[in-house]
């Protein structure tokens, strides 16, 4: 299992752009999911490279994320603040 220190999510807080940097990309890290405070999945991205940028289309607030491998095992979790 990958720990949170091997995956960096930045900038956090953010306005709309988010970067994922993973030292473990070759270990099949494949999906990035964003959840609202109610636990509802609101966005999902495919991770295709060790450093990936994405545009968030969500209102300001606090969100939770999960990073999953190709077998849908959770390899990292955390929160994102969108300003």
mmCIF file of C-alpha atoms in Angstrom:
data_model
loop_
_atom_site.group_PDB
_atom_site.id
_atom_site.type_symbol
_atom_site.label_atom_id
_atom_site.label_comp_id
_atom_site.label_asym_id
_atom_site.label_seq_id
_atom_site.Cartn_x
_atom_site.Cartn_y
_atom_site.Cartn_z
ATOM 1 C CA UNK A 1 0.000 0.000 0.000
ATOM 2 C CA UNK A 2 1.252 3.481 -0.841
ATOM 3 C CA UNK A 3 1.388 6.067 1.905
ATOM 4 C CA UNK A 4 0.325 9.692 1.610
ATOM 5 C CA UNK A 5 3.924 10.979 1.640
ATOM 6 C CA UNK A 6 4.655 9.302 -1.709
ATOM 7 C CA UNK A 7 1.842 11.224 -3.420
ATOM 8 C CA UNK A 8 1.721 15.013 -3.441
ATOM 9 C CA UNK A 9 -1.417 17.031 -4.220
ATOM 10 C CA UNK A 10 -0.746 20.743 -4.845
ATOM 11 C CA UNK A 11 -1.490 23.592 -4.612
ATOM 12 C CA UNK A 12 -3.765 23.137 -1.633
ATOM 13 C CA UNK A 13 -5.698 25.361 -1.163
ATOM 14 C CA UNK A 14 -6.392 25.879 -4.860
ATOM 15 C CA UNK A 15 -8.709 27.924 -7.047
ATOM 16 C CA UNK A 16 -9.325 25.483 -9.881
ATOM 17 C CA UNK A 17 -6.114 23.751 -10.977
ATOM 18 C CA UNK A 18 -4.677 20.785 -9.105
ATOM 19 C CA UNK A 19 -1.512 18.756 -9.650
ATOM 20 C CA UNK A 20 -0.814 15.188 -8.607
ATOM 21 C CA UNK A 21 2.780 14.031 -8.299
ATOM 22 C CA UNK A 22 3.357 10.363 -7.538
ATOM 23 C CA UNK A 23 6.570 8.454 -6.936
ATOM 24 C CA UNK A 24 4.536 5.267 -7.337
ATOM 25 C CA UNK A 25 2.905 5.786 -10.722
ATOM 26 C CA UNK A 26 4.335 2.499 -12.001
ATOM 27 C CA UNK A 27 2.544 0.712 -9.157
ATOM 28 C CA UNK A 28 -0.763 1.099 -11.009
ATOM 29 C CA UNK A 29 -2.142 4.263 -9.454
ATOM 30 C CA UNK A 30 -4.999 4.970 -11.843
ATOM 31 C CA UNK A 31 -7.912 7.019 -10.469
ATOM 32 C CA UNK A 32 -8.384 10.261 -8.549
ATOM 33 C CA UNK A 33 -11.836 10.802 -7.032
ATOM 34 C CA UNK A 34 -13.255 13.928 -5.383
ATOM 35 C CA UNK A 35 -16.074 13.727 -2.834
ATOM 36 C CA UNK A 36 -18.149 16.453 -1.205
ATOM 37 C CA UNK A 37 -18.687 16.613 2.566
ATOM 38 C CA UNK A 38 -21.766 14.390 2.212
ATOM 39 C CA UNK A 39 -19.574 11.619 0.812
ATOM 40 C CA UNK A 40 -20.978 11.931 -2.716
ATOM 41 C CA UNK A 41 -18.588 11.338 -5.630
ATOM 42 C CA UNK A 42 -18.565 14.556 -7.633
ATOM 43 C CA UNK A 43 -15.590 14.193 -9.996
ATOM 44 C CA UNK A 44 -13.327 11.416 -11.163
ATOM 45 C CA UNK A 45 -10.104 11.605 -13.167
ATOM 46 C CA UNK A 46 -7.911 8.967 -14.763
ATOM 47 C CA UNK A 47 -4.268 9.295 -13.764
ATOM 48 C CA UNK A 48 -2.175 8.690 -16.858
ATOM 49 C CA UNK A 49 1.285 9.856 -15.780
ATOM 50 C CA UNK A 50 3.439 10.392 -12.683
ATOM 51 C CA UNK A 51 2.722 14.145 -12.741
ATOM 52 C CA UNK A 52 -0.738 15.149 -13.837
ATOM 53 C CA UNK A 53 -2.627 18.442 -13.838
ATOM 54 C CA UNK A 54 -6.385 18.744 -13.773
ATOM 55 C CA UNK A 55 -9.003 21.472 -13.677
ATOM 56 C CA UNK A 56 -11.553 21.235 -10.884
ATOM 57 C CA UNK A 57 -15.068 22.311 -11.759
ATOM 58 C CA UNK A 58 -16.427 22.600 -8.227
ATOM 59 C CA UNK A 59 -17.663 25.483 -6.064
ATOM 60 C CA UNK A 60 -15.499 26.832 -3.235
ATOM 61 C CA UNK A 61 -15.385 24.529 -0.234
ATOM 62 C CA UNK A 62 -13.688 21.549 1.363
ATOM 63 C CA UNK A 63 -13.550 18.245 -0.486
ATOM 64 C CA UNK A 64 -12.108 14.817 0.177
ATOM 65 C CA UNK A 65 -10.095 12.837 -2.342
ATOM 66 C CA UNK A 66 -9.184 9.216 -2.834
ATOM 67 C CA UNK A 67 -6.498 7.828 -5.103
ATOM 68 C CA UNK A 68 -7.134 4.285 -6.289
ATOM 69 C CA UNK A 69 -5.049 1.646 -8.009
ATOM 70 C CA UNK A 70 -6.195 -0.429 -10.985
ATOM 71 C CA UNK A 71 -7.935 -2.895 -8.624
ATOM 72 C CA UNK A 72 -9.826 -0.039 -6.891
ATOM 73 C CA UNK A 73 -7.762 -0.326 -3.707
ATOM 74 C CA UNK A 74 -7.378 3.015 -1.918
ATOM 75 C CA UNK A 75 -3.731 4.071 -1.923
ATOM 76 C CA UNK A 76 -4.092 7.631 -0.612
ATOM 77 C CA UNK A 77 -6.736 9.917 0.878
ATOM 78 C CA UNK A 78 -6.880 13.520 2.001
ATOM 79 C CA UNK A 79 -8.713 16.794 1.680
ATOM 80 C CA UNK A 80 -8.635 19.678 -0.798
ATOM 81 C CA UNK A 81 -9.664 23.257 -0.121
ATOM 82 C CA UNK A 82 -11.076 25.100 -3.146
ATOM 83 C CA UNK A 83 -11.175 28.874 -2.746
#
